[in-house]
PDB file of C-alpha atoms in Angstrom:
ATOM      1  CA  MET R1108      24.217 -14.259 -14.728  1.00  0.00           C
ATOM      2  CA  ASN R1109      22.759 -10.805 -15.375  1.00  0.00           C
ATOM      3  CA  HIS R1110      21.911 -11.838 -18.941  1.00  0.00           C
ATOM      4  CA  VAL R1111      19.804 -14.717 -17.616  1.00  0.00           C
ATOM      5  CA  ILE R1112      17.979 -12.448 -15.159  1.00  0.00           C
ATOM      6  CA  ASP R1113      17.396  -9.862 -17.897  1.00  0.00           C
ATOM      7  CA  ALA R1114      16.025 -12.512 -20.267  1.00  0.00           C
ATOM      8  CA  VAL R1115      13.693 -13.928 -17.611  1.00  0.00           C
ATOM      9  CA  SER R1116      12.521 -10.408 -16.735  1.00  0.00           C
ATOM     10  CA  VAL R1117      11.752  -9.572 -20.347  1.00  0.00           C
ATOM     11  CA  TRP R1118      10.000 -12.840 -21.221  1.00  0.00           C
ATOM     12  CA  ALA R1119       8.212 -13.865 -17.990  1.00  0.00           C
ATOM     13  CA  ILE R1120       4.971 -11.923 -18.520  1.00  0.00           C
ATOM     14  CA  PRO R1121       4.590 -12.602 -22.273  1.00  0.00           C
ATOM     15  CA  VAL R1122       5.196 -16.328 -21.698  1.00  0.00           C
ATOM     16  CA  MET R1123       2.579 -16.422 -18.912  1.00  0.00           C
ATOM     17  CA  ILE R1124       0.083 -14.511 -21.071  1.00  0.00           C
ATOM     18  CA  GLY R1125       0.549 -17.080 -23.824  1.00  0.00           C
ATOM     19  CA  LEU R1126       0.829 -20.144 -21.575  1.00  0.00           C
ATOM     20  CA  ILE R1127      -2.354 -19.672 -19.543  1.00  0.00           C
ATOM     21  CA  PRO R1128      -4.741 -19.609 -22.546  1.00  0.00           C
ATOM     22  CA  LEU R1129      -2.814 -22.483 -24.149  1.00  0.00           C
ATOM     23  CA  VAL R1130      -3.236 -24.694 -21.059  1.00  0.00           C
ATOM     24  CA  GLY R1131      -6.924 -23.748 -20.884  1.00  0.00           C
ATOM     25  CA  TRP R1132      -7.421 -24.603 -24.543  1.00  0.00           C
ATOM     26  CA  LEU R1133      -5.621 -27.946 -24.111  1.00  0.00           C
ATOM     27  CA  ARG R1134      -7.977 -28.757 -21.213  1.00  0.00           C
ATOM     28  CA  GLY R1135     -11.028 -27.953 -23.351  1.00  0.00           C
ATOM     29  CA  VAL R1136     -11.975 -24.706 -21.621  1.00  0.00           C
ATOM     30  CA  ASN R1137     -13.904 -22.128 -23.644  1.00  0.00           C
ATOM     31  CA  ILE R1138     -11.311 -19.438 -22.984  1.00  0.00           C
ATOM     32  CA  TYR R1139     -13.196 -16.428 -24.304  1.00  0.00           C
ATOM     33  CA  GLU R1140     -16.378 -17.322 -22.416  1.00  0.00           C
ATOM     34  CA  VAL R1141     -14.492 -17.815 -19.130  1.00  0.00           C
ATOM     35  CA  PHE R1142     -12.585 -14.559 -19.693  1.00  0.00           C
ATOM     36  CA  ALA R1143     -15.793 -12.622 -20.382  1.00  0.00           C
ATOM     37  CA  GLU R1144     -17.456 -14.130 -17.297  1.00  0.00           C
ATOM     38  CA  GLY R1145     -14.469 -13.163 -15.115  1.00  0.00           C
ATOM     39  CA  ALA R1146     -14.394  -9.658 -16.561  1.00  0.00           C
ATOM     40  CA  SER R1147     -18.110  -9.276 -15.834  1.00  0.00           C
ATOM     41  CA  GLU R1148     -17.632 -10.411 -12.230  1.00  0.00           C
ATOM     42  CA  GLY R1149     -14.704  -8.006 -11.873  1.00  0.00           C
ATOM     43  CA  PHE R1150     -16.782  -5.127 -13.204  1.00  0.00           C
ATOM     44  CA  HIS R1151     -19.638  -5.835 -10.796  1.00  0.00           C
ATOM     45  CA  MET R1152     -17.160  -6.135  -7.909  1.00  0.00           C
ATOM     46  CA  ALA R1153     -15.669  -2.756  -8.848  1.00  0.00           C
ATOM     47  CA  ILE R1154     -19.139  -1.173  -8.800  1.00  0.00           C
ATOM     48  CA  ARG R1155     -19.810  -2.647  -5.337  1.00  0.00           C
ATOM     49  CA  MET R1156     -16.501  -1.188  -4.085  1.00  0.00           C
ATOM     50  CA  ILE R1157     -17.290   2.431  -5.015  1.00  0.00           C
ATOM     51  CA  PRO R1158     -19.226   3.337  -1.817  1.00  0.00           C
ATOM     52  CA  PHE R1159     -16.399   1.994   0.350  1.00  0.00           C
ATOM     53  CA  LEU R1160     -13.809   3.940  -1.641  1.00  0.00           C
ATOM     54  CA  VAL R1161     -15.806   7.160  -1.347  1.00  0.00           C
ATOM     55  CA  GLY R1162     -16.264   6.614   2.392  1.00  0.00           C
ATOM     56  CA  ILE R1163     -12.585   6.141   3.133  1.00  0.00           C
ATOM     57  CA  LEU R1164     -11.560   9.098   0.957  1.00  0.00           C
ATOM     58  CA  VAL R1165     -14.075  11.375   2.699  1.00  0.00           C
ATOM     59  CA  ALA R1166     -12.894  10.197   6.129  1.00  0.00           C
ATOM     60  CA  LEU R1167      -9.259  10.852   5.209  1.00  0.00           C
ATOM     61  CA  ASN R1168     -10.029  14.350   3.928  1.00  0.00           C
ATOM     62  CA  VAL R1169     -12.039  15.175   7.072  1.00  0.00           C
ATOM     63  CA  PHE R1170      -9.138  13.907   9.216  1.00  0.00           C
ATOM     64  CA  GLN R1171      -6.731  16.231   7.399  1.00  0.00           C
ATOM     65  CA  ALA R1172      -9.024  19.263   7.041  1.00  0.00           C
ATOM     66  CA  SER R1173     -10.154  19.201  10.681  1.00  0.00           C
ATOM     67  CA  GLY R1174      -6.614  19.646  11.935  1.00  0.00           C
ATOM     68  CA  ALA R1175      -6.659  16.272  13.677  1.00  0.00           C
ATOM     69  CA  LEU R1176      -3.721  15.047  11.598  1.00  0.00           C
ATOM     70  CA  ALA R1177      -1.654  18.109  12.533  1.00  0.00           C
ATOM     71  CA  ALA R1178      -2.564  17.673  16.220  1.00  0.00           C
ATOM     72  CA  VAL R1179      -1.496  14.027  16.227  1.00  0.00           C
ATOM     73  CA  ILE R1180       1.760  14.909  14.443  1.00  0.00           C
ATOM     74  CA  GLY R1181       2.478  17.600  17.043  1.00  0.00           C
ATOM     75  CA  PHE R1182       1.815  15.143  19.864  1.00  0.00           C
ATOM     76  CA  LEU R1183       4.065  12.425  18.384  1.00  0.00           C
ATOM     77  CA  LYS R1184       6.923  14.648  17.194  1.00  0.00           C
ATOM     78  CA  GLY R1185       8.838  14.740  20.513  1.00  0.00           C
ATOM     79  CA  PRO R1186       8.645  11.077  21.542  1.00  0.00           C
ATOM     80  CA  LEU R1187       9.441   9.827  18.034  1.00  0.00           C
ATOM     81  CA  ALA R1188      12.402  12.202  17.693  1.00  0.00           C
ATOM     82  CA  ARG R1189      13.929  10.563  20.784  1.00  0.00           C
ATOM     83  CA  VAL R1190      13.944   7.191  19.008  1.00  0.00           C
ATOM     84  CA  GLY R1191      15.372   8.551  15.765  1.00  0.00           C
ATOM     85  CA  VAL R1192      12.250   9.213  13.695  1.00  0.00           C
ATOM     86  CA  PRO R1193      12.480  12.514  11.790  1.00  0.00           C
ATOM     87  CA  ALA R1194       9.389  14.729  12.066  1.00  0.00           C
ATOM     88  CA  GLU R1195       9.151  14.859   8.266  1.00  0.00           C
ATOM     89  CA  VAL R1196       8.070  11.213   8.007  1.00  0.00           C
ATOM     90  CA  ILE R1197       5.446  11.274  10.776  1.00  0.00           C
ATOM     91  CA  PRO R1198       2.659  12.306   8.350  1.00  0.00           C
ATOM     92  CA  LEU R1199       3.632   9.366   6.132  1.00  0.00           C
ATOM     93  CA  MET R1200       3.521   6.970   9.086  1.00  0.00           C
ATOM     94  CA  LEU R1201       0.031   8.181   9.991  1.00  0.00           C
ATOM     95  CA  VAL R1202      -1.466   8.369   6.500  1.00  0.00           C
ATOM     96  CA  ARG R1203       0.044   5.197   4.997  1.00  0.00           C
ATOM     97  CA  PRO R1204      -2.431   2.823   6.711  1.00  0.00           C
ATOM     98  CA  LEU R1205      -5.309   4.979   5.433  1.00  0.00           C
ATOM     99  CA  SER R1206      -4.546   5.866   1.825  1.00  0.00           C
ATOM    100  CA  GLY R1207      -1.903   4.734  -0.622  1.00  0.00           C
ATOM    101  CA  GLY R1208      -2.428   7.747  -2.872  1.00  0.00           C
ATOM    102  CA  ALA R1209      -2.067  10.250  -0.039  1.00  0.00           C
ATOM    103  CA  ALA R1210       0.976   8.387   1.286  1.00  0.00           C
ATOM    104  CA  LEU R1211       2.555   8.397  -2.160  1.00  0.00           C
ATOM    105  CA  GLY R1212       1.899  12.143  -2.382  1.00  0.00           C
ATOM    106  CA  ILE R1213       3.634  12.680   0.963  1.00  0.00           C
ATOM    107  CA  THR R1214       6.559  10.492  -0.114  1.00  0.00           C
ATOM    108  CA  THR R1215       6.845  12.401  -3.388  1.00  0.00           C
ATOM    109  CA  GLY R1216       6.901  15.702  -1.493  1.00  0.00           C
ATOM    110  CA  ILE R1217       9.614  14.413   0.841  1.00  0.00           C
ATOM    111  CA  LEU R1218      11.708  13.181  -2.083  1.00  0.00           C
ATOM    112  CA  GLN R1219      11.328  16.472  -3.953  1.00  0.00           C
ATOM    113  CA  HIS R1220      12.190  18.571  -0.896  1.00  0.00           C
ATOM    114  CA  TYR R1221      14.975  16.503   0.700  1.00  0.00           C
ATOM    115  CA  GLY R1222      16.125  14.355  -2.219  1.00  0.00           C
ATOM    116  CA  PRO R1223      16.024  10.582  -2.637  1.00  0.00           C
ATOM    117  CA  ASP R1224      19.530  10.105  -1.212  1.00  0.00           C
ATOM    118  CA  SER R1225      18.884  11.979   2.032  1.00  0.00           C
ATOM    119  CA  PHE R1226      18.192  10.013   5.199  1.00  0.00           C
ATOM    120  CA  VAL R1227      14.615  11.322   5.272  1.00  0.00           C
ATOM    121  CA  GLY R1228      14.122  10.384   1.604  1.00  0.00           C
ATOM    122  CA  ARG R1229      15.474   6.890   2.107  1.00  0.00           C
ATOM    123  CA  LEU R1230      13.386   6.386   5.239  1.00  0.00           C
ATOM    124  CA  ALA R1231      10.237   7.621   3.472  1.00  0.00           C
ATOM    125  CA  SER R1232      10.882   5.255   0.566  1.00  0.00           C
ATOM    126  CA  THR R1233      11.501   2.348   2.925  1.00  0.00           C
ATOM    127  CA  LEU R1234       8.347   3.133   4.909  1.00  0.00           C
ATOM    128  CA  GLN R1235       6.343   3.334   1.688  1.00  0.00           C
ATOM    129  CA  GLY R1236       7.534  -0.111   0.634  1.00  0.00           C
ATOM    130  CA  SER R1237       7.394  -1.798   4.043  1.00  0.00           C
ATOM    131  CA  THR R1238       3.802  -1.086   5.016  1.00  0.00           C
ATOM    132  CA  ASP R1239       0.348  -1.343   3.505  1.00  0.00           C
ATOM    133  CA  THR R1240      -2.854   0.652   3.296  1.00  0.00           C
ATOM    134  CA  THR R1241      -4.436  -1.342   6.099  1.00  0.00           C
ATOM    135  CA  PHE R1242      -7.734   0.484   6.572  1.00  0.00           C
ATOM    136  CA  TYR R1243      -8.189   0.801   2.815  1.00  0.00           C
ATOM    137  CA  VAL R1244      -7.620  -2.921   2.268  1.00  0.00           C
ATOM    138  CA  ILE R1245      -9.859  -4.020   5.135  1.00  0.00           C
ATOM    139  CA  THR R1246     -12.634  -1.570   4.258  1.00  0.00           C
ATOM    140  CA  LEU R1247     -12.523  -2.316   0.567  1.00  0.00           C
ATOM    141  CA  TYR R1248     -12.158  -6.074   0.545  1.00  0.00           C
ATOM    142  CA  PHE R1249     -14.198  -6.995   3.595  1.00  0.00           C
ATOM    143  CA  GLY R1250     -16.856  -4.457   2.629  1.00  0.00           C
ATOM    144  CA  SER R1251     -17.084  -5.639  -0.959  1.00  0.00           C
ATOM    145  CA  ILE R1252     -17.732  -9.244   0.095  1.00  0.00           C
ATOM    146  CA  ALA R1253     -20.001  -8.202   2.997  1.00  0.00           C
ATOM    147  CA  VAL R1254     -17.864  -9.514   5.861  1.00  0.00           C
ATOM    148  CA  LYS R1255     -19.354  -8.096   9.072  1.00  0.00           C
ATOM    149  CA  ARG R1256     -16.982  -9.536  11.678  1.00  0.00           C
ATOM    150  CA  THR R1257     -13.323  -9.177  10.784  1.00  0.00           C
ATOM    151  CA  ARG R1258     -12.134 -10.730  14.092  1.00  0.00           C
ATOM    152  CA  TYR R1259      -8.433 -10.008  14.486  1.00  0.00           C
ATOM    153  CA  ALA R1260      -7.713  -8.836  10.948  1.00  0.00           C
ATOM    154  CA  LEU R1261      -7.404  -5.132  11.806  1.00  0.00           C
ATOM    155  CA  THR R1262      -5.298  -5.727  14.915  1.00  0.00           C
ATOM    156  CA  VAL R1263      -2.915  -8.064  13.122  1.00  0.00           C
ATOM    157  CA  ALA R1264      -2.673  -5.774  10.087  1.00  0.00           C
ATOM    158  CA  LEU R1265      -1.893  -2.736  12.258  1.00  0.00           C
ATOM    159  CA  LEU R1266       0.723  -4.749  14.160  1.00  0.00           C
ATOM    160  CA  GLY R1267       2.222  -5.621  10.777  1.00  0.00           C
ATOM    161  CA  ASP R1268       2.320  -1.922   9.892  1.00  0.00           C
ATOM    162  CA  LEU R1269       3.948  -1.126  13.248  1.00  0.00           C
ATOM    163  CA  ALA R1270       6.546  -3.834  12.623  1.00  0.00           C
ATOM    164  CA  GLY R1271       7.182  -2.330   9.184  1.00  0.00           C
ATOM    165  CA  PHE R1272       7.599   1.149  10.669  1.00  0.00           C
ATOM    166  CA  ILE R1273       9.987  -0.041  13.388  1.00  0.00           C
ATOM    167  CA  ALA R1274      12.003  -2.184  10.981  1.00  0.00           C
ATOM    168  CA  SER R1275      12.215   0.664   8.446  1.00  0.00           C
ATOM    169  CA  VAL R1276      13.572   3.092  11.024  1.00  0.00           C
ATOM    170  CA  ALA R1277      16.019   0.520  12.429  1.00  0.00           C
ATOM    171  CA  VAL R1278      17.287  -0.626   9.025  1.00  0.00           C
ATOM    172  CA  CYS R1279      17.646   2.924   7.691  1.00  0.00           C
ATOM    173  CA  HIS R1280      19.603   3.991  10.783  1.00  0.00           C
ATOM    174  CA  TRP R1281      21.745   0.864  10.476  1.00  0.00           C
ATOM    175  CA  LEU R1282      22.440   1.251   6.742  1.00  0.00           C
ATOM    176  CA  PHE R1283      22.395   5.008   6.250  1.00  0.00           C
ATOM    177  CA  GLY R1284      23.233   6.215   9.782  1.00  0.00           C
TER     178      GLY R1284
END
C-alpha cells in the first residue's frame, strides 16, 4: 500500500502539469496566450496587493514595538494557564491571526528552545497548522478586489481561529498529556 501512495505522491504534480495543457490543446484553447493573460492578471493583482501588505506589516510591528503585545500576554497568562495553555504559546495565539511569517518565527523559536517533541513544541506546531492568518487574508483578498463590506467574514474567521486554538489545546493535552 505504501508503494502506491509513494507512486501517487511522486507522479501527481507532473501528471497534472502535463494533463492540463493537453486537455486545453484538445479543446482548441491557445494555451500560451491564455497562460500569458493569466500571468499578466496575476502580476497586476500582486501590484495592487502591495499597499495592503505594507499596511498590515506596519500595524503588526507597531503592535509589538509599542508593548501592547506584551501587555496582552501578561493579562492573558493567568487565565489561560488555568485551562492548560502554556505561557510560551500565548504570543503565537495572538500573532497567528495577524501574520504567518511572524507566527512561523515564534513557532521556530519555540521549537529551537523547547524542542519539537516537548509539549510546548507539539502545541505550537498544532496551533500553527490549525489556524490561519485571518486579518492578513481578509485585508489582502478583500482589499485587492475592493470589497468594502465584509459582513460576517471577520467574525466567522476569528471564531474559526478560536475553534482551532481550543481544539489544538484539547487534542495536545489528550494525546501528549
